[in-house]
Structures are given as C-alpha cells and as structure tokens.
Coordinates of C-alpha atoms and ligand atoms in Angstrom, one line a residue:
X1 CA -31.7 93.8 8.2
X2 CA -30.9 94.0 4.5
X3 CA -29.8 91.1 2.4
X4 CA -26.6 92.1 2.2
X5 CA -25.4 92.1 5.9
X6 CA -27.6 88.7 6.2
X7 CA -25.5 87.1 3.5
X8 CA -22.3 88.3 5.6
X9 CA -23.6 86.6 8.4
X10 CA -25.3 83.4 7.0
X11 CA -23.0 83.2 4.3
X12 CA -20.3 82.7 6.7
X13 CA -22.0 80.0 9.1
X14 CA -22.2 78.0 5.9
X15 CA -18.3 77.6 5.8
X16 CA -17.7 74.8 8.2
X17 CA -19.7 72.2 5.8
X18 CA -17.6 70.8 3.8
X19 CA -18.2 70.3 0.0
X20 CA -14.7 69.3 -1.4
X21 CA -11.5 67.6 0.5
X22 CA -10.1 70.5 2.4
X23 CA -10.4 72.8 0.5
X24 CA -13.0 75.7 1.2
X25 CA -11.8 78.7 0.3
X26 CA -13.0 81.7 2.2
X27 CA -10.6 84.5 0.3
X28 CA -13.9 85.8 -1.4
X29 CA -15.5 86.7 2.0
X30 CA -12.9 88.2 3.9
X31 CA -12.7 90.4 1.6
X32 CA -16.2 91.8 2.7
X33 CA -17.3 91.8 -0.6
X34 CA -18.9 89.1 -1.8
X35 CA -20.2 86.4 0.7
X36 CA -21.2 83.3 0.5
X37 CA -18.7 82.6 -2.4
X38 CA -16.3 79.1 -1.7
X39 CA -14.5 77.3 -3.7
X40 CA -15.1 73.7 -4.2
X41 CA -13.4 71.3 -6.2
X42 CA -15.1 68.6 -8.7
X43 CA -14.3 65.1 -8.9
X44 CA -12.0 65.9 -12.1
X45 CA -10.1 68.8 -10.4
X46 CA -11.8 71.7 -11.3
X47 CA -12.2 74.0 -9.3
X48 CA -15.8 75.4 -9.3
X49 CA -17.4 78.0 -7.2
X50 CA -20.2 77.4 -5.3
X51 CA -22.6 80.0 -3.5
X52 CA -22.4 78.3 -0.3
X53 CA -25.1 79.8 2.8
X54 CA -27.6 78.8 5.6
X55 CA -31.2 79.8 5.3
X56 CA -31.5 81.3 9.0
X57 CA -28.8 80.9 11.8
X58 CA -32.6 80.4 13.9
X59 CA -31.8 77.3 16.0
X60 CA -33.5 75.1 18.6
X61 CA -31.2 72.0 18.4
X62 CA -28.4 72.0 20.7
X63 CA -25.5 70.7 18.6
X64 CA -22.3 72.1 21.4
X65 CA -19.6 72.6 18.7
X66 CA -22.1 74.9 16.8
X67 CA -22.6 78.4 17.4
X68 CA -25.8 78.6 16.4
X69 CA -27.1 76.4 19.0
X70 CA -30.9 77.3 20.6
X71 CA -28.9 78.4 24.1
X72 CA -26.4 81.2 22.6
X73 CA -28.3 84.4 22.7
X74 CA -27.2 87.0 19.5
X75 CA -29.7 88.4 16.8
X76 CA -30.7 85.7 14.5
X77 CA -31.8 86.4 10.9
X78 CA -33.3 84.3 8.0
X79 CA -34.0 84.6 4.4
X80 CA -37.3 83.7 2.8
X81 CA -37.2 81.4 -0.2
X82 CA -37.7 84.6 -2.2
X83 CA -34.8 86.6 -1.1
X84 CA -32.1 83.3 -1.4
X85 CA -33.6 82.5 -4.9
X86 CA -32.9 86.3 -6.1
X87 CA -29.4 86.8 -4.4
X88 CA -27.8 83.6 -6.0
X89 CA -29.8 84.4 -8.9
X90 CA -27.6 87.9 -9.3
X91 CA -24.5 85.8 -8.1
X92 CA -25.0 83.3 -11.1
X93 CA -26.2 85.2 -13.5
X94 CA -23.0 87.8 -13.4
X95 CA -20.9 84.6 -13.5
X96 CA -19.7 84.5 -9.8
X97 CA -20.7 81.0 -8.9
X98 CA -21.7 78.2 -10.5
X99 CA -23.8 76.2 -8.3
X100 CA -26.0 76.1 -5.2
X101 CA -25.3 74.0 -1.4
X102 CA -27.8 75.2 1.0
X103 CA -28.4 74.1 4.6
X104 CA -30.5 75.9 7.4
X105 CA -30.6 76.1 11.5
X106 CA -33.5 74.4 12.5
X107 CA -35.8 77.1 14.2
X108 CA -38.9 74.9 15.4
X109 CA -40.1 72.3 13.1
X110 CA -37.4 70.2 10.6
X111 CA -40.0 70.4 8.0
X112 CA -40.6 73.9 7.6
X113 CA -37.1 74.4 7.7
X114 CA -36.4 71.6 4.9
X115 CA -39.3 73.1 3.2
X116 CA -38.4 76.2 3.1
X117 CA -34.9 74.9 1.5
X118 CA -36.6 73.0 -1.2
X119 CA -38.8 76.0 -1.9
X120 CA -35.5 77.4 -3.3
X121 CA -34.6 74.8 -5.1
X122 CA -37.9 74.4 -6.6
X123 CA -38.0 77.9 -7.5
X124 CA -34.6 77.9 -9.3
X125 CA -36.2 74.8 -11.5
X126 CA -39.2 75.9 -12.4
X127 CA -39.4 79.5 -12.1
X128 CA -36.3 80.5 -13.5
X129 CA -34.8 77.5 -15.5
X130 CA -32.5 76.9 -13.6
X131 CA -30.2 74.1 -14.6
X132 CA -27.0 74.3 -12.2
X133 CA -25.8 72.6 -9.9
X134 CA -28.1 71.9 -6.4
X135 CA -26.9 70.5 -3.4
X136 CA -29.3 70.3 -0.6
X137 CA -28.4 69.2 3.2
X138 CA -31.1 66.9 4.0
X139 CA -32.0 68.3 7.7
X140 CA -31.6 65.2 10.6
X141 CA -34.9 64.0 10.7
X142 CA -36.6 65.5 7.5
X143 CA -39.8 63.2 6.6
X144 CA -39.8 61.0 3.8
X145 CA -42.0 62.7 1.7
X146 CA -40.3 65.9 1.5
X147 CA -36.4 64.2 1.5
X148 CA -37.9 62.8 -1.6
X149 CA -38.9 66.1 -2.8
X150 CA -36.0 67.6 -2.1
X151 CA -34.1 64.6 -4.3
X152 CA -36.2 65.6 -7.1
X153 CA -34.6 69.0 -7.3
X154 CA -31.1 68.7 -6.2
X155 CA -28.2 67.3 -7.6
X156 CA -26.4 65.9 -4.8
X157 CA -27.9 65.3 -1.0
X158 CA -26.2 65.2 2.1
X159 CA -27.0 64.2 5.9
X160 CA -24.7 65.1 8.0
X161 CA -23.5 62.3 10.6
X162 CA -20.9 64.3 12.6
X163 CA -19.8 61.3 15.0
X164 CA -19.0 57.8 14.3
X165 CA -20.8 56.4 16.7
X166 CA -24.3 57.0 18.6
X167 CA -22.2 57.3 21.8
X168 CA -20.4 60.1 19.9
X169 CA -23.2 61.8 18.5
X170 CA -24.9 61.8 22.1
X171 CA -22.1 63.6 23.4
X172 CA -22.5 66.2 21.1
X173 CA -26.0 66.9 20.8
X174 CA -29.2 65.6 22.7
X175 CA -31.7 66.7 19.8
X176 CA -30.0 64.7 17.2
X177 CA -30.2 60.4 17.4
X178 CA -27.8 58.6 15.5
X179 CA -29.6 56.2 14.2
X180 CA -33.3 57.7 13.6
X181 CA -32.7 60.9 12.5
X182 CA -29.2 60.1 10.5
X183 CA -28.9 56.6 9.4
X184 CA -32.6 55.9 8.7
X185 CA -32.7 59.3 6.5
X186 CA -29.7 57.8 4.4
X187 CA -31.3 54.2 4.3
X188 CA -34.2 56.1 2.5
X189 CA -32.2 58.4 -0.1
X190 CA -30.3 55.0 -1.0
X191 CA -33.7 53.3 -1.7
X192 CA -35.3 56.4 -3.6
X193 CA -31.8 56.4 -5.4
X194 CA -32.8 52.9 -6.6
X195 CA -36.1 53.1 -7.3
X196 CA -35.2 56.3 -9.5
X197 CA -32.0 57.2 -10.6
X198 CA -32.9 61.2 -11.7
X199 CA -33.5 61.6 -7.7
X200 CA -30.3 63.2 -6.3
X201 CA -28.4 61.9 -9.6
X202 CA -24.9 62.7 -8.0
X203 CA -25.7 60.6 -4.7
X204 CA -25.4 61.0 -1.6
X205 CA -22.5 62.2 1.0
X206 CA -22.1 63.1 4.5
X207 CA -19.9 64.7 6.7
X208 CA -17.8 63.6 10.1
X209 CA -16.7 66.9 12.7
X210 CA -13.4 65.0 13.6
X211 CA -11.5 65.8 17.4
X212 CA -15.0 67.3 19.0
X213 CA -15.3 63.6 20.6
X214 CA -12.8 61.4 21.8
X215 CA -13.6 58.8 19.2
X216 CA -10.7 57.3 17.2
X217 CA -9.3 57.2 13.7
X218 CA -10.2 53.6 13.8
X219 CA -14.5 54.3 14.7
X220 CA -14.2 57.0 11.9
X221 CA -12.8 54.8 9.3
X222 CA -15.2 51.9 10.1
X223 CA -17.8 53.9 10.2
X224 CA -17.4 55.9 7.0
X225 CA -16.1 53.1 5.6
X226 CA -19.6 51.0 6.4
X227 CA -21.5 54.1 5.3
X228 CA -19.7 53.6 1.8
X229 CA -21.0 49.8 1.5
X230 CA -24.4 49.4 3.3
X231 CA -25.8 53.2 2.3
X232 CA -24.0 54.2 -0.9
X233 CA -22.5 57.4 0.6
X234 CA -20.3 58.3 -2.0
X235 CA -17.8 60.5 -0.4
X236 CA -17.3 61.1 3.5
X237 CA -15.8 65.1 4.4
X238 CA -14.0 64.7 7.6
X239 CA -14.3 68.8 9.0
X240 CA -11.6 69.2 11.8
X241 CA -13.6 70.2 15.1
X242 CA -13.6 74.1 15.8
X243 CA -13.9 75.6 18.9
X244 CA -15.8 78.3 18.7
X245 CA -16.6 81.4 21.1
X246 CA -20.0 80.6 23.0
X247 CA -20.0 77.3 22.5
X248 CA -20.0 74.7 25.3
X249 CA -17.0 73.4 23.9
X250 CA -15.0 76.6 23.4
X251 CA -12.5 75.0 25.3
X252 CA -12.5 71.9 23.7
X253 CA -8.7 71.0 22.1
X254 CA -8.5 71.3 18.2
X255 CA -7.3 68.1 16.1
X256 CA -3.8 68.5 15.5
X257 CA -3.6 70.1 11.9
X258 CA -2.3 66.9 10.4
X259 CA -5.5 64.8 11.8
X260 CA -7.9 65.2 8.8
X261 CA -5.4 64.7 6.1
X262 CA -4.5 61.4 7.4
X263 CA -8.3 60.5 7.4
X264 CA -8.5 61.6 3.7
X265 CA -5.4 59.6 3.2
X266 CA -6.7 56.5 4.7
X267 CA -10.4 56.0 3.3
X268 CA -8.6 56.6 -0.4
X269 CA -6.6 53.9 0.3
X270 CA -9.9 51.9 1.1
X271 CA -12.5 53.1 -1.2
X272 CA -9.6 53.3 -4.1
X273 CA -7.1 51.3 -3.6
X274 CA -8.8 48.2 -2.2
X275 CA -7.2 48.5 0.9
X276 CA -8.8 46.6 3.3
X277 CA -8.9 48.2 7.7
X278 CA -6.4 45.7 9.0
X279 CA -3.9 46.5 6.6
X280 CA -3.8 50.6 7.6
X281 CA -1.5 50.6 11.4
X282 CA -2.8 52.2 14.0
X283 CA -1.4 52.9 17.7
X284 CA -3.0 51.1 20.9
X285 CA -5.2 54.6 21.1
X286 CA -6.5 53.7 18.2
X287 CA -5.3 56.7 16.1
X288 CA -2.7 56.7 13.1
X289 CA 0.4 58.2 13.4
X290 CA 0.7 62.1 12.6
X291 CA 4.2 62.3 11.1
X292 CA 3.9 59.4 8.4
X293 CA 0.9 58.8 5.8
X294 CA -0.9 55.8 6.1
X295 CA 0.3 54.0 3.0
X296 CA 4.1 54.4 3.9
X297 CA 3.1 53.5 7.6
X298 CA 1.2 49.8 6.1
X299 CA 4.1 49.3 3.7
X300 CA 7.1 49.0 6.6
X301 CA 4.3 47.0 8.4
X302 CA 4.1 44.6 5.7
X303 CA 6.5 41.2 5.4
X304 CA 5.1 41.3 1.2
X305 CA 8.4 43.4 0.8
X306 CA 10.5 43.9 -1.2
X307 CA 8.4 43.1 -4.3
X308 CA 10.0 41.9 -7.7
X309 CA 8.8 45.2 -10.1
X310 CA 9.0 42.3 -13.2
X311 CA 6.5 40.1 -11.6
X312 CA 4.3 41.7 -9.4
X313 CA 0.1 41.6 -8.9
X314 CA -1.6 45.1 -9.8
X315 CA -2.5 44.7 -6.2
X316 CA 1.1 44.2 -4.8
X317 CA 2.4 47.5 -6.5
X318 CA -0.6 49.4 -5.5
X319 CA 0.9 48.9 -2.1
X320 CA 4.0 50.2 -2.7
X321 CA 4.9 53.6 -1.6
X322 CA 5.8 55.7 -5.1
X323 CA 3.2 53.3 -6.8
X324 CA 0.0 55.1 -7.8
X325 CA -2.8 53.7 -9.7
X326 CA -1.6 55.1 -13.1
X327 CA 1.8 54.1 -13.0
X328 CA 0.8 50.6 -11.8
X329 CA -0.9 50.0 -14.7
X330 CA 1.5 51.2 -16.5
X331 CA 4.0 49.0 -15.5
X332 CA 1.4 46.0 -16.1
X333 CA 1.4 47.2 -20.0
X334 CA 4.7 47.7 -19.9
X335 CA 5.0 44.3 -19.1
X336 CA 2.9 42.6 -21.7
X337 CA 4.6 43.3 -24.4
X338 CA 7.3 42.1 -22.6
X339 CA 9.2 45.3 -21.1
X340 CA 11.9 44.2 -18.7
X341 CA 12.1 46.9 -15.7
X342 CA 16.0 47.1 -15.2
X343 CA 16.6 50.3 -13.0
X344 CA 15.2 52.9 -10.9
X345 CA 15.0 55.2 -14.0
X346 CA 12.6 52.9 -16.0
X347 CA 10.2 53.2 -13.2
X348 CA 10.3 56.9 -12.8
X349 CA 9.9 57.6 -16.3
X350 CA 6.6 56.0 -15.9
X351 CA 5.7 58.1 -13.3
X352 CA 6.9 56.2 -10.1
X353 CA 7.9 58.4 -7.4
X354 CA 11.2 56.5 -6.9
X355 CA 12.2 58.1 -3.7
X356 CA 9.3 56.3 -1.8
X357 CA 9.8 53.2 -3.9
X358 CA 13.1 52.5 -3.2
X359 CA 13.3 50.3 -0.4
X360 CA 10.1 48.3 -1.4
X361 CA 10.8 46.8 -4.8
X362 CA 13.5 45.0 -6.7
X363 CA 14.3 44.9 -10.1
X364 CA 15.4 41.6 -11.7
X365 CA 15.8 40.4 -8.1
X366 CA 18.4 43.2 -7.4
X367 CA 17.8 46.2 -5.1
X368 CA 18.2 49.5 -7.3
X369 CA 19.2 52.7 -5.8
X370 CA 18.0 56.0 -7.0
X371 CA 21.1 57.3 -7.6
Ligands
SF4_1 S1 -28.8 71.7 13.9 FE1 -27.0 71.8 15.2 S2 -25.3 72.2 13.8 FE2 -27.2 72.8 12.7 S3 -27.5 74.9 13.1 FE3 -28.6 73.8 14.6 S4 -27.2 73.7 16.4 FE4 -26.0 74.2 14.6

C-alpha cells in the first residue's frame, strides 16, 4: 500500500486522542486531501496544527471501544520509522503543520512498538534538525529505559488512563492494568521530570474515554483531579466514548453531548479556581447536572450569597457566577485605591458578565439590577 492511502487510514485512527479541549478539527481530512492534519489549540489560544497519526493500526490488545482491537479482522498497515519521518517532514516543511503527536497499536511487543515511535522522533532531532514540537504517547507498559528515551526527544508525553478507576479500566480492556501499566509509567515520567527538567519539558498529560463505563462524574474528577496532585499530570482530555462499528461495544450508549464540557468545566474550577470537590453539586448518581454549568450549579448551592462587591475575598468573587479571574482582580485594584462599586454598570465595565452576577452580589449592601 502506498503512503498515501496509509496516511488516510492511520491518519484517521489518530483522531480520537485528544490534544486540545474539544477541539480536534478533522475539516483537513474529510476533505481527502491531506490527512493526518488536526487542529490543536496552545495554552495561549493559538491555534496550531499538528500532524496527528498512528504508527500501524497492528493490534494485539483488546481495548473494546477501539476498532483496532487484535479480534476485528480488516487489513492492517504500518509505517516504518523511515516513511513517518519523510511524510511529516513534506507536511512541515511546505508549512502544513507545525508539530508532531504520534501514538501506535501495539502489534506484539510494547517495546518495539514504542521503539519504533522514538525512532521517529529521534530521527527528526538528529537527522534532520528538527526543532518542533514532539508529543509522544508513552505506550501502557513501555519499560523505563526507553519512556526515558522517548522523554529525551519529545516535548510533551502522555499515558493514556481511559477509566477512572481499575474496576473501569478492567471493564474495558483485559491487556491493560490500571495501576502497573498506567499509573506506575506516570509515577516514573514525574520522577525523570525531577531529576531532569529538559525530559519531556512540557510535562506530562493523559486522557479519560468518558460514557464507555458506568463510572461517574464524581470517580473522573477525583481521579483526574488526584492525577493533577500526586503525578504532576498537567492537563486531563476527557474524549466522549464512541461507539464504533466492530467493536464489542458498538452498542454501547454515547455520553449525552453536554457530558464532556461539564467535565472541562468542573476540573477548571478545581485546578484554576481553587475550587475544592465538595463545593461542585452533584445528583445521588453521582453525575452533575446537564442543563446548568458547574459554577452556577455550586453558586445557588452555596448560603456565602449574596456577597458585598465592596468587601469581598478574591476567593468569594471567584465564586460568583459572571466573576472570572481577570475581572476579580480587577475589582480588588479597583478597590485599593479606594474605588467604591455602586451599580451593576461599574462591574460590567470591568468585565463582569452582569447577567450571571446579578443575584449573587450586592453593592453597598443594596441588590442592583441589570437594568
Ligand atoms: S492499545 Fe487498545 S486503544 Fe490502542 S490501538 Fe490497541 S486496542 Fe486500540
């Protein structure tokens, strides 16, 4: 087969691994002309493209949401190190993409496969000068001698957790362990990290499939939220489950639409805001509601309310609905040199959405309306 129909086809199985907060753009490879080609977008906002692809769609691993697991029979295909290095070598160098993220099936041994991986990477370094952007999956159970390898040449690393518990991951796949072949690879990328700070200099992050189990908003939360303090994962994708043709869960129900953006929603209010589990509301099936986002939902939860605009903590107003972390401090400047908040106005010319704010604060110990 030649490299361009195996770019269709491994480009493509690359799309459901997430690299940016939904937002993987597949425009580029519907069109049937370039694949492999997704858009990601960078901590500032940019939006960056990234030549996104598998090494081989070869599988023995039995992961049941994946189509690419060792019981679906179809014609698989793989790229040597060679060809991978030269095709994102023409994307980059006519400008198409900007960066690298590379996983691979796992045909027989993890090692080859991660090897093979690396060899890519290492190539791109030091045969070609390559100074871009590399993110490498780390494959579940890659040694420790070759994860650190790979660290050396990438950018960022990921390993993949999928579930939020052991239970969970056990229900989706009896080649993977939880804790051996997931957690214990992160433990050691956040010691190598420590040792050396040019290994993987961009950390470390992983990804959840979210609706392939029956765990709940509240497992995934602790869970990522755990993964944050004890391993230094610095960003957690939450992929909504698909359920794909030939798959033992083909049949499986897809998370309602809403699902994953209330996840996003939630662990930003954790990791940035300071919010702490027990303040987020969740229903007796542990889940968050669908039709109202997590900070409004904690905010009619809470008796703090109304708060006094004039005199609040930092922390108060970042709880308030409207309040983001740049108007909040803005108000607290405003404050110090002794800016009196008097109407619903003051507070939107600063940036507050005023709609959402309206029924938590006071000014001057007065309601305000918006109007
Ligand atoms: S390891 Fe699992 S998810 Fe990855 S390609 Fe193989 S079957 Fe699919």
């Amino acid at each position: 087969m030649n490299k361009v129909n195996k770019m269709i086809i491994l480009g493509d199985s690359a799309r459901y691994d997430l690299c940016n907060y939904g937002n993987y753009n597949t425009d580029n490879f519907l069109s049937g002309k370039l694949p492999g080609i997704y858009n990601a977008t960078a901590g500032n906002g940019v939006c960056i493209p990234l030549f996104k692809v598998i090494m081989t769609n070869k599988c023995s691993n039995d992961c049941r949401y994946c189509v690419n697991h060792g019981g679906n029979q179809f014609n698989r295909v793989e790229f040597t190190p060679e060809e991978l290095t030269s095709i994102f070598l023409d994307y980059y160098n006519t400008r198409l993409v900007e960066g690298l993220f590379l996983s691979s099936g796992i045909p027989k041994d993890v090692d080859v496969s991660m090897e093979n991986m690396v060899e890519v990477a290492r190539k791109l370094r030091m045969d070609h000068e390559y100074n871009g952007y590399i993110h490498l999956k780390i494959l579940p159970g890659t040694s420790y001698d070759l994860l650190k390898r790979a660290m050396s040449l990438a950018d960022r690393v990921s390993v993949n957790i999928e579930a939020a518990t052991p239970d969970g991951l056990e229900e989706l796949s009896t080649t993977k362990t939880f804790n051996n072949d997931i957690i214990r690879r992160m433990k050691w990328i956040k010691r190598l990290r420590k040792k050396d700070e040019n290994l993987a200099p961009s950390g470390q992050s992983t990804q959840f499939i979210i609706g392939a189990t029956n765990e709940t908003d509240t497992d995934i939360l602790k869970c990522a939220n755990w993964l944050v303090k004890k391993l230094d994962i610095n960003r957690s994708y939450f992929s909504p489950f698909n359920s794909m043709k030939n798959t033992p869960l083909e049949n499986h129900c897809e998370p309602h639409p809403k699902r994953t953006s209330r996840l996003y929603q939630a662990d930003h209010l954790i990791q940035s805001y300071g919010f702490s589990l027990d303040e987020l509301v969740f229903e007796e099936d542990g889940n968050m509601k669908l039709d109202m986002d997590p900070k409004y939902s904690a905010a009619l939860k809470k008796d703090m309310f109304p708060v006094e605009i004039n005199s609040a903590s930092y922390k108060e107003l970042l709880r308030v609905p409207g309040i983001g972390k740049i108007s909040a401090r803005r108000i607290i400047e405003s404050r110090k040199i002794n800016f009196t908040f008097k109407t619903m106005e003051d507070l939107k010319k600063i940036g507050v959405n005023i709609g959402r704010a309206e029924i938590f604060v006071k000014l001057q110990s007065s309601y305000q309306k918006t109007f």
